[in-house]
Amino acid sequence: MDKVTNLILTGVGGQGILTASEIISEAAAQAGHDVKKSEIHGMSQRGGSVNSHIRFGEKIYSPLVIKGECDLLLAFEKLEALRMADFVKEDGNIIVNRQQINPSTVINGTAKYPENIEDKLTSKYKSVIFIDALNIAKESGNIRTANTAMLGAASKLLNIPADIWIDVIRMRVPERAIEANMKSFQMGLDIIK
Amino acid sequence: MKKLLSGNEAVARGAYESGVIVASAYPGTPSTEILETVAAEYPEIYAEWSPNEKVAFEVGVGASFAGARVLVTMKHVGVNVAADPLFTMSYTGVKGGFVLLCAGDPGMHSSQNEQDNRNYAKFAKIPMLEPSDSQEAKEFVKMGFSISEQYDTPIIVRITTRIAHSKSLVEMEDRVESEIPLEFVKEPRKFVMIPAHGRLRHVVVEDRLKKLKEFSEEIPIQKMEIKNPKIGIITSGISYQYCQEVLPEASVLKLGMTNPIPKDMIRDFAGKVEKLFVVEELDPFLEDQILQMGISVQGVGKLTGELSPDYLAEFFQNKVEDMKIIHPTPSEKMNLPARPPAMCAGCPHRSVFYTLKRKKLTVTGDIGCYTLGVLPPLETMDTCVCMGASVGSALGIEKATGRSDNVVAVIGDSTFVHSGITGLVDMVYNKSRGTVIILDNDTTAMTGRQEHPGTGVTLMGEETKRTDFIKLAKALGVENTEVVNPYDLEALDKAIDKAVNSDELSVIVTNQPCLLLRREKRTQIAEVDLASCIGCQLCLRLGCPAISVISSDNKKVKIDSMLCSGCMVCADVCKSKAIISISV
């Protein structure tokens, strides 16, 4: 428990990133870690980039992850994965949801969505895992559980017991969506070998 | 028991445990969730959204004079609005403890400026505490109430975005009720600031400041830790956490109370270390005061923008020897497309800006989601200064240029209540022929959908009387008033034409609720009939995030069925009738 774990969740406003980061930090706290989490609300939520930093371990000072120190980047969108990649440490992990959401600058033609993002990431980082979280969510029966699929994948790489994940997700999602969330979580988890 | 709380939730908890009875605020990022938490979790506290920060503060003044412990919260710029009562309450002092919680936004994540509000404490001659995590946020609020009552002064507890919106573990304690009786006792020499009384109270203020200076030396939240004496850092707030992370072995003087500063302690610390630094965000607030003491110190911080551990790692890299330090990783320049925030798909503001753009009008703007109207492709906001400024500035442009047919003020409903009303009074009084459009989406949208006097619901969820903007405008003397559905482009077009060309002052109220209040209830969505779409991309001028070009080889457009709200404004814009309605 001595080691500090640094995580960043990134994506686009509306993808459920803040809920996912709530669940991770709550689970880390229940597992007995000191935890800090930092994110931005307000204007940046209106379809802009969203980042949430989570750090847990024996004793945490800064709520912000330092560049080059991130153990796990959980990217809900490909372009945002690339944008935040330089936070990841050499032997860190990146989990990327294969979703492309065009920013307004691309929609209105003032910028181009970068090509070959997957190659760019895999050529530089040793451990990059791609998942189709939206497909998993569809399969689970609730399209809004893509973020839970991402959590499932992340859970495999984090030092938090499985039963705590289940408890916290049950507590955080609406009653009627529990079953679909559990399915998505398990399918996300099964992707990581 | 420990709980994971945001700084904002911890402040609310601190108020609860302190026996606070009244809490008031106007929503503002990053402070908004404090009062939302109070209202949701602590029914012992009366909590209200006030129309603006000045009123919120004044409600607090009255409640404190009547003996209640009071929490008043606002964002940094809100204190500008509340500065008038703040400065004089410094003279009157309090009866029940009074904590002004102000939340700064270094880096301007969601603000129009990044002023350093620590200057207010010095300016108003009142004490200030700066917590560095959620646990301290709770503790310092509680301590704030004792200091406020002990020294008969309002007190500022200042947090910033990285405290307000960071979560960390907080030890829960029970509520302790205040023992001060709840009644207003007449005491005119303290509470009535006529010049004769004010002169006496100013002496009290200066005397209080002297006592607070001594107190600042003794209070246990000033923490000196001598580790490696080669480097000494004086710091406060979130900057302290960054220093601990980057230079864990440096000696630190962490100031929990930053006004007034503990000069003796600082001198003592300076004498114990070889090289002295001050690490602070925004203004050299501590640095200047320490330099004035004749102590040699190097300031570390950024005058502009948010401080970060990365910045500190870079700064200290070649300045330390034999000491553990985090090494910075250089940022890669990747030149990626920016992802700025945008109005939601189906946002009722969009069509207003689309119409104003087509008419090539000058648009004085205001603070809210609709400020995003400045971004491409709408690019239809020409000024934005502060809450309510759209109205006064439109009048100013009219008086300077002598024309009212080419300028329009746009202001949201909550912003209009906040400080647009007095501007409208001015327009009536000084015979404006201008146009004010109130974008009434029935909520305070940008800060996360809070109630306000125009919604008819209180913060505590009770139904109440609703401010009727049309009746209000008429009562002020506005003859031309009109309510328009912003999704009806033709009606909107006509109403704006009529208003700007009229010789009378006009008020238009657009009346569709915030998309986020009704997205779940959509009955139709828009779809592109590709056989009819000619690829003219006129619809893209709306800047709706749901509409995009099919590909770089195919100029025709598609509509994202998940994002579309079914407002059908794009169907009205399409000249080929290629956008059709599909029931869902």
mmCIF file of N, CA and C in Angstrom, chain B residues 364 389-399 403 407-409 427 435-436:
data_model
loop_
_atom_site.group_PDB
_atom_site.id
_atom_site.type_symbol
_atom_site.label_atom_id
_atom_site.label_comp_id
_atom_site.label_asym_id
_atom_site.label_seq_id
_atom_site.Cartn_x
_atom_site.Cartn_y
_atom_site.Cartn_z
ATOM 1 N N THR B 364 -24.285 43.087 -27.283
ATOM 2 C CA THR B 364 -23.616 43.158 -25.985
ATOM 3 C C THR B 364 -24.076 41.936 -25.206
ATOM 4 N N ALA B 389 -23.771 43.343 -17.345
ATOM 5 C CA ALA B 389 -23.154 44.428 -18.118
ATOM 6 C C ALA B 389 -23.758 44.592 -19.510
ATOM 7 N N SER B 390 -24.412 43.549 -20.024
ATOM 8 C CA SER B 390 -24.972 43.651 -21.379
ATOM 9 C C SER B 390 -25.926 44.824 -21.498
ATOM 10 N N VAL B 391 -26.728 45.040 -20.462
ATOM 11 C CA VAL B 391 -27.796 46.044 -20.552
ATOM 12 C C VAL B 391 -27.202 47.457 -20.530
ATOM 13 N N GLY B 392 -26.387 47.729 -19.525
ATOM 14 C CA GLY B 392 -25.764 49.046 -19.434
ATOM 15 C C GLY B 392 -24.889 49.349 -20.638
ATOM 16 N N SER B 393 -24.144 48.317 -21.117
ATOM 17 C CA SER B 393 -23.252 48.592 -22.256
ATOM 18 C C SER B 393 -24.029 48.874 -23.529
ATOM 19 N N ALA B 394 -25.165 48.219 -23.709
ATOM 20 C CA ALA B 394 -25.976 48.508 -24.901
ATOM 21 C C ALA B 394 -26.433 49.959 -24.856
ATOM 22 N N LEU B 395 -26.822 50.407 -23.671
ATOM 23 C CA LEU B 395 -27.253 51.808 -23.525
ATOM 24 C C LEU B 395 -26.081 52.744 -23.808
ATOM 25 N N GLY B 396 -24.890 52.373 -23.317
ATOM 26 C CA GLY B 396 -23.707 53.199 -23.548
ATOM 27 C C GLY B 396 -23.382 53.324 -25.026
ATOM 28 N N ILE B 397 -23.476 52.195 -25.755
ATOM 29 C CA ILE B 397 -23.202 52.231 -27.193
ATOM 30 C C ILE B 397 -24.227 53.123 -27.898
ATOM 31 N N GLU B 398 -25.474 52.987 -27.466
ATOM 32 C CA GLU B 398 -26.541 53.806 -28.069
ATOM 33 C C GLU B 398 -26.284 55.297 -27.835
ATOM 34 N N LYS B 399 -25.885 55.647 -26.617
ATOM 35 C CA LYS B 399 -25.662 57.066 -26.314
ATOM 36 C C LYS B 399 -24.415 57.594 -27.040
ATOM 37 N N ARG B 403 -27.280 55.613 -32.187
ATOM 38 C CA ARG B 403 -28.113 54.629 -32.899
ATOM 39 C C ARG B 403 -28.549 53.500 -31.966
ATOM 40 N N VAL B 407 -27.909 47.577 -32.323
ATOM 41 C CA VAL B 407 -27.323 46.975 -31.132
ATOM 42 C C VAL B 407 -28.410 46.310 -30.284
ATOM 43 N N VAL B 408 -28.060 45.149 -29.748
ATOM 44 C CA VAL B 408 -29.002 44.367 -28.952
ATOM 45 C C VAL B 408 -28.263 43.840 -27.721
ATOM 46 N N ALA B 409 -28.906 43.890 -26.563
ATOM 47 C CA ALA B 409 -28.332 43.273 -25.362
ATOM 48 C C ALA B 409 -28.952 41.893 -25.183
ATOM 49 N N MET B 427 -32.271 52.255 -18.730
ATOM 50 C CA MET B 427 -32.709 52.413 -20.117
ATOM 51 C C MET B 427 -34.041 53.141 -20.196
ATOM 52 N N THR B 435 -32.874 47.548 -27.467
ATOM 53 C CA THR B 435 -33.511 46.229 -27.371
ATOM 54 C C THR B 435 -32.757 45.347 -26.377
ATOM 55 N N VAL B 436 -33.520 44.737 -25.478
ATOM 56 C CA VAL B 436 -32.940 43.766 -24.553
ATOM 57 C C VAL B 436 -33.634 42.427 -24.791
#
